[in-house]
Short mmCIF file of C-alpha atoms in Angstrom, two decimals:
data_model
loop_
_atom_site.label_atom_id
_atom_site.label_comp_id
_atom_site.label_asym_id
_atom_site.label_seq_id
_atom_site.Cartn_x
_atom_site.Cartn_y
_atom_site.Cartn_z
CA MET A 1 -43.52 8.65 44.15
CA ASP A 2 -44.86 5.31 42.86
CA PHE A 3 -44.33 5.15 38.94
CA GLU A 4 -47.62 3.71 39.21
CA PHE A 5 -49.20 7.29 39.87
CA TYR A 6 -47.67 8.69 37.18
CA ARG A 7 -48.79 6.35 34.78
CA ASN A 8 -52.05 6.33 36.02
CA PHE A 9 -52.08 10.50 36.12
CA CYS A 10 -51.74 9.55 31.62
CA ALA A 11 -54.61 7.36 31.35
CA ILE A 12 -56.59 9.94 33.00
CA ALA A 13 -55.46 12.95 31.00
CA GLU A 14 -55.92 10.44 27.63
CA ALA A 15 -59.37 9.38 28.79
CA GLY A 16 -60.21 12.58 29.69
CA ASN A 17 -62.75 11.02 32.54
CA ILE A 18 -61.45 9.82 35.92
CA THR A 19 -64.44 7.27 35.69
CA LYS A 20 -63.20 5.89 32.11
CA ALA A 21 -59.62 5.58 32.63
CA ALA A 22 -60.64 3.70 36.08
CA GLN A 23 -62.40 0.91 33.79
CA GLU A 24 -59.60 0.56 31.72
CA LEU A 25 -57.21 -0.20 34.11
CA ASN A 26 -59.74 -2.05 36.27
CA THR A 27 -59.06 -0.70 39.12
CA VAL A 28 -62.08 1.72 40.97
CA GLN A 29 -62.14 5.73 40.74
CA THR A 30 -61.59 6.21 44.49
CA ALA A 31 -58.33 4.93 44.24
CA LEU A 32 -57.24 7.25 41.04
CA SER A 33 -58.57 10.34 43.04
CA ALA A 34 -56.87 9.59 45.34
CA GLN A 35 -53.46 8.97 43.62
CA VAL A 36 -54.48 12.51 41.87
CA LYS A 37 -55.12 14.57 45.25
CA LYS A 38 -51.49 13.08 46.51
CA LEU A 39 -49.82 13.90 43.47
CA GLU A 40 -51.08 17.46 43.63
CA GLN A 41 -50.09 17.55 47.23
CA SER A 42 -47.03 16.52 46.90
CA TYR A 43 -45.98 18.87 44.37
CA GLY A 44 -48.16 21.93 45.69
CA VAL A 45 -50.15 22.35 42.42
CA LYS A 46 -53.44 21.74 40.85
CA LEU A 47 -53.06 19.62 38.16
CA LEU A 48 -56.69 18.61 37.12
CA LYS A 49 -59.86 20.82 36.99
CA VAL A 50 -63.66 19.88 37.20
CA GLN A 51 -65.71 22.54 35.49
CA GLN A 52 -69.53 21.34 37.01
CA GLY A 53 -72.43 20.19 34.50
CA LYS A 54 -68.86 18.68 32.48
CA LYS A 55 -67.94 14.88 32.80
CA GLN A 56 -64.27 15.99 30.46
CA LEU A 57 -61.50 17.03 33.24
CA GLU A 58 -59.22 19.56 31.73
CA LEU A 59 -56.08 20.02 32.39
CA THR A 60 -54.35 22.99 34.12
CA PRO A 61 -51.44 24.81 32.77
CA ALA A 62 -49.43 22.53 35.71
CA GLY A 63 -51.35 19.59 34.55
CA VAL A 64 -49.71 19.76 31.04
CA ASN A 65 -46.47 20.36 32.22
CA PHE A 66 -46.91 17.31 34.59
CA LEU A 67 -48.29 15.22 31.81
CA GLN A 68 -45.28 15.69 29.70
CA LYS A 69 -43.29 14.96 32.37
CA ALA A 70 -44.67 11.48 33.32
CA LYS A 71 -44.85 10.38 29.98
CA ALA A 72 -41.25 10.93 29.88
CA ILE A 73 -40.82 9.34 33.21
CA CYS A 74 -42.81 6.16 32.23
CA GLN A 75 -40.53 5.42 28.77
CA LEU A 76 -37.32 5.97 30.93
CA GLU A 77 -38.99 3.77 33.63
CA ASP A 78 -39.90 1.20 30.72
CA GLU A 79 -35.94 1.50 28.92
CA LEU A 80 -34.56 0.99 32.32
CA ALA A 81 -36.46 -2.19 33.42
CA LEU A 82 -35.68 -3.71 29.87
CA ASP A 83 -32.20 -3.12 30.35
CA MET A 84 -32.35 -4.69 33.43
CA GLN A 85 -34.06 -7.66 32.53
CA LYS A 86 -31.77 -8.41 30.02
CA PHE A 87 -29.52 -9.91 32.95
CA GLY A 88 -32.06 -11.33 34.38
CA ARG A 89 -33.64 -15.21 33.07
CA SER A 90 -36.92 -13.78 32.14
CA ILE A 91 -39.01 -10.80 31.51
CA ALA A 92 -42.16 -9.95 34.18
CA GLY A 93 -44.87 -7.58 32.98
CA THR A 94 -48.15 -8.17 31.42
CA ILE A 95 -49.67 -8.84 27.58
CA SER A 96 -52.90 -8.42 26.02
CA PHE A 97 -53.61 -9.75 22.70
CA GLY A 98 -56.46 -10.04 20.77
CA ALA A 99 -57.63 -12.59 18.20
CA SER A 100 -59.84 -13.68 15.81
CA HIS A 101 -62.06 -16.81 16.70
CA SER A 102 -61.71 -18.90 13.81
CA ARG A 103 -57.74 -18.30 13.24
CA SER A 104 -57.48 -18.82 17.96
CA ARG A 105 -56.12 -21.93 17.88
CA TYR A 106 -53.52 -21.37 14.73
CA TYR A 107 -51.79 -17.67 16.42
CA LEU A 108 -51.83 -19.72 19.91
CA GLU A 109 -49.67 -22.46 18.79
CA LYS A 110 -47.20 -20.61 15.98
CA TYR A 111 -47.18 -17.40 17.75
CA ILE A 112 -47.65 -17.07 21.66
CA ILE A 113 -47.34 -20.74 22.94
CA PRO A 114 -43.73 -20.84 21.80
CA PHE A 115 -42.60 -17.29 23.24
CA VAL A 116 -44.61 -18.36 26.53
CA LYS A 117 -42.31 -21.56 27.28
CA LEU A 118 -39.43 -18.64 26.74
CA ASN A 119 -40.87 -16.21 29.41
CA PRO A 120 -43.09 -18.08 31.68
CA GLU A 121 -43.08 -15.00 34.30
CA ILE A 122 -45.35 -12.67 32.12
CA ILE A 123 -48.73 -12.40 32.83
CA TYR A 124 -50.72 -13.24 29.34
CA LYS A 125 -54.38 -11.75 28.61
CA TYR A 126 -55.82 -13.50 26.20
CA SER A 127 -59.21 -12.74 24.14
CA GLU A 128 -60.96 -14.03 21.14
CA ILE A 129 -63.30 -11.01 20.22
CA VAL A 130 -64.24 -9.88 16.82
CA THR A 131 -61.94 -7.99 14.47
CA ASP A 132 -64.22 -4.65 14.99
CA SER A 133 -63.65 -4.97 18.71
CA GLN A 134 -60.34 -5.46 18.41
CA ILE A 135 -59.64 -2.69 16.59
CA GLU A 136 -61.29 -0.62 18.64
CA ARG A 137 -59.68 -2.04 21.81
CA LEU A 138 -56.03 -1.65 20.32
CA ARG A 139 -56.98 2.58 19.44
CA ASN A 140 -58.13 2.64 23.60
CA GLY A 141 -55.17 0.66 24.80
CA GLU A 142 -56.91 -2.62 26.42
CA ILE A 143 -54.91 -4.75 24.04
CA ASP A 144 -51.43 -4.61 23.40
CA PHE A 145 -51.63 -6.71 19.92
CA ALA A 146 -54.53 -8.14 17.30
CA PHE A 147 -54.32 -10.75 15.04
CA THR A 148 -56.72 -10.12 12.75
CA ASN A 149 -58.47 -12.61 10.08
CA ALA A 150 -60.60 -9.81 8.16
CA ALA A 151 -60.31 -6.66 5.79
CA VAL A 152 -59.43 -4.72 7.81
CA PRO A 153 -58.80 -0.19 6.08
CA PHE A 154 -55.32 1.20 6.55
CA TYR A 155 -55.30 3.46 9.87
CA PRO A 156 -52.21 5.29 10.06
CA GLU A 157 -51.65 5.14 14.44
CA PHE A 158 -51.67 1.34 13.86
CA SER A 159 -48.48 -0.42 12.37
CA ARG A 160 -49.55 -4.10 10.95
CA ILE A 161 -47.99 -7.22 9.59
CA SER A 162 -49.14 -9.31 7.26
CA LEU A 163 -49.52 -12.95 8.38
CA GLY A 164 -51.12 -14.85 4.93
CA ARG A 165 -53.59 -14.80 2.68
CA GLU A 166 -57.55 -16.08 3.01
CA ASN A 167 -59.82 -16.73 0.37
CA PHE A 168 -63.95 -17.12 0.56
CA TYR A 169 -65.42 -20.44 0.27
CA ALA A 170 -68.54 -22.16 0.28
CA ILE A 171 -69.09 -24.38 2.72
CA TYR A 172 -72.13 -27.27 3.16
CA ARG A 173 -72.90 -30.80 3.86
CA GLU A 174 -72.32 -33.71 1.40
CA ASP A 175 -75.97 -34.23 1.64
CA THR A 176 -77.05 -30.80 0.91
CA PRO A 177 -78.71 -30.11 -2.65
CA VAL A 178 -76.21 -27.52 -4.62
CA PRO A 179 -76.67 -27.12 -8.51
CA TRP A 180 -73.27 -27.70 -9.39
CA GLY A 181 -71.39 -30.79 -9.85
CA ASP A 182 -67.79 -31.59 -9.25
CA GLU A 183 -66.57 -27.98 -10.38
CA ALA A 184 -63.41 -27.45 -8.60
CA PHE A 185 -64.25 -23.44 -7.99
CA LEU A 186 -67.22 -21.65 -7.67
CA LEU A 187 -68.58 -18.33 -9.36
CA PRO A 188 -70.38 -15.89 -7.01
CA THR A 189 -72.94 -16.81 -9.61
CA HIS A 190 -73.34 -20.58 -8.42
CA LEU A 191 -74.89 -19.50 -5.33
CA HIS A 192 -77.65 -17.50 -7.01
CA ASN A 193 -81.11 -17.90 -4.68
CA LEU A 194 -79.45 -20.67 -2.63
CA PRO A 195 -80.13 -19.76 1.57
CA VAL A 196 -76.71 -19.10 2.69
CA CYS A 197 -75.17 -18.22 6.15
CA GLY A 198 -72.35 -16.36 6.75
CA ASN A 199 -70.15 -14.25 9.46
CA ASP A 200 -70.92 -10.30 9.63
CA MET A 201 -67.68 -9.53 9.14
CA HIS A 202 -66.45 -11.43 6.29
CA PHE A 203 -70.18 -11.45 4.60
CA ARG A 204 -69.88 -7.38 3.99
CA THR A 205 -67.68 -8.43 1.53
CA PHE A 206 -68.94 -11.14 -0.21
CA THR A 207 -72.55 -9.26 -0.36
CA GLN A 208 -71.20 -6.71 -2.31
CA VAL A 209 -68.74 -9.22 -4.76
CA CYS A 210 -72.80 -10.25 -4.87
CA LYS A 211 -74.05 -7.17 -5.80
CA GLU A 212 -71.54 -6.57 -8.71
CA HIS A 213 -72.40 -9.13 -10.20
CA LYS A 214 -75.75 -8.96 -10.12
CA VAL A 215 -76.24 -12.11 -7.89
CA LYS A 216 -79.30 -12.83 -5.85
CA ILE A 217 -78.49 -14.32 -2.55
CA LYS A 218 -81.20 -15.70 0.00
CA ILE A 219 -79.53 -14.52 3.51
CA GLN A 220 -80.50 -17.21 6.10
CA TYR A 221 -78.11 -16.55 9.31
CA LEU A 222 -75.83 -14.42 10.03
CA THR A 223 -73.33 -15.17 12.63
CA ASN A 224 -70.58 -13.30 14.35
CA THR A 225 -67.41 -16.05 13.83
CA ALA A 226 -67.27 -18.47 11.04
CA ASN A 227 -67.08 -21.56 13.26
CA SER A 228 -70.70 -20.63 13.84
CA CYS A 229 -71.60 -20.45 10.18
CA ILE A 230 -70.17 -23.64 9.78
CA ASN A 231 -72.10 -25.73 12.23
CA LEU A 232 -74.97 -24.53 10.89
CA ALA A 233 -74.24 -25.68 7.84
CA ASN A 234 -73.66 -28.60 9.31
CA ALA A 235 -76.68 -28.64 11.35
CA LEU A 236 -78.72 -27.35 8.16
CA PRO A 237 -79.66 -27.45 4.33
CA ILE A 238 -78.13 -24.34 3.45
CA ILE A 239 -74.77 -22.81 2.27
CA GLY A 240 -72.20 -21.22 4.69
CA VAL A 241 -69.64 -18.68 3.40
CA VAL A 242 -66.64 -18.45 5.29
CA ALA A 243 -62.98 -17.50 4.68
CA ALA A 244 -60.42 -19.90 5.35
CA MET A 245 -56.72 -20.80 4.49
CA GLU A 246 -56.47 -23.24 2.18
CA GLU A 247 -54.50 -25.67 4.67
CA ASP A 248 -57.27 -25.30 6.99
CA PRO A 249 -58.81 -28.36 7.97
CA VAL A 250 -63.03 -29.06 6.65
CA PRO A 251 -65.08 -31.21 9.06
CA ASN A 252 -66.37 -34.64 8.37
CA ASN A 253 -69.07 -34.72 6.05
CA MET A 254 -68.73 -31.44 4.62
CA ILE A 255 -67.26 -30.04 1.19
CA ARG A 256 -65.41 -27.07 0.64
CA LYS A 257 -64.89 -24.88 -2.72
CA GLN A 258 -63.64 -21.66 -3.20
CA ILE A 259 -65.58 -18.84 -4.42
CA MET A 260 -63.42 -17.09 -7.21
CA ASP A 261 -63.19 -13.61 -7.66
CA PRO A 262 -60.27 -10.81 -7.15
CA LYS A 263 -62.04 -9.35 -4.20
CA LEU A 264 -62.94 -12.35 -2.45
CA ASN A 265 -59.20 -12.76 -0.19
CA PHE A 266 -57.99 -10.55 2.26
CA GLU A 267 -54.54 -10.83 4.15
CA GLN A 268 -53.99 -11.98 7.96
CA THR A 269 -52.73 -9.12 9.90
CA PHE A 270 -50.95 -8.62 13.09
CA TYR A 271 -51.61 -5.09 14.74
CA TRP A 272 -50.10 -2.56 17.21
CA ASN A 273 -50.71 1.01 18.39
CA LYS A 274 -47.59 2.81 17.15
CA ASN A 275 -48.70 6.27 19.34
CA ARG A 276 -48.63 4.15 22.77
CA GLN A 277 -45.28 3.18 24.40
CA MET A 278 -45.20 -0.42 25.30
CA SER A 279 -44.25 -2.10 28.63
CA PRO A 280 -41.22 -4.25 28.65
CA ALA A 281 -43.32 -7.40 27.99
CA ALA A 282 -44.93 -6.28 24.51
CA THR A 283 -41.74 -4.80 23.52
CA ALA A 284 -40.17 -7.91 23.83
CA PHE A 285 -42.81 -10.00 22.31
CA LEU A 286 -43.20 -7.76 19.44
CA LYS A 287 -39.12 -8.47 18.80
CA TYR A 288 -39.37 -11.90 19.12
CA PHE A 289 -42.40 -12.28 16.55
CA LYS A 290 -40.64 -10.28 14.02
CA SER A 291 -37.98 -12.54 14.43
CA ARG A 292 -40.43 -15.53 13.50
CA GLU A 293 -41.21 -13.28 10.41
CA LYS A 294 -37.74 -12.61 8.73
#
């Protein structure tokens, strides 16, 4: 029996719906239905039961037992593949990444491109997506790893490694009128009644801090990325509020000043779902990544 049949049955059981599983596996529903039928014919049992009027599939008692054994088979096959690949020159397979837009280049250059050079046979899927979407896709098994640069709540199903701290900054054009002089740092109160823009994920934290300081800000634009916010502040006489690392470059003709408050910083974080079985390729990347962070 094709190992993919076992893997796909596990995906169907987790999704609870063949249509949803087909979307997650990037295949067609008819192909998955045919695979389930072939499994049932091969083993002579009914694995799934469909109740009329209900979209959610249920496992039969035989299906429950089959799922447990299928997971064990898939895990054993992954371990076997990883062991055998140790005798070869490279590791094959697919790894899917999600990364925040503003730090994408940094993650690519520091972690992913060096690994690609060592493992050219692997297929890489890389998406620049906002943090909320990364977390959702990681939970659904659509990506193997997430590189986030926003404050993320604790999720018990995820493992994480902190990569570095980002602070909040005001960034604006040199000719934008501002009520401060050559101060090295700003306080939230400096932005009282000023027109500002920000990217939605980071701006939630900033607006909460402003409320605590009783600072009123004039929100004119909200974007979904820090880069878009910076572009707006470069084109218009407004203050962009973004998170960045100290060593990040500042565009020409713009000024960036850190906004000081104990709550206006967070850790960049690398996540993976510890409840999902990793492919040999993903396992190899995680091992490589940890070796770089020691």
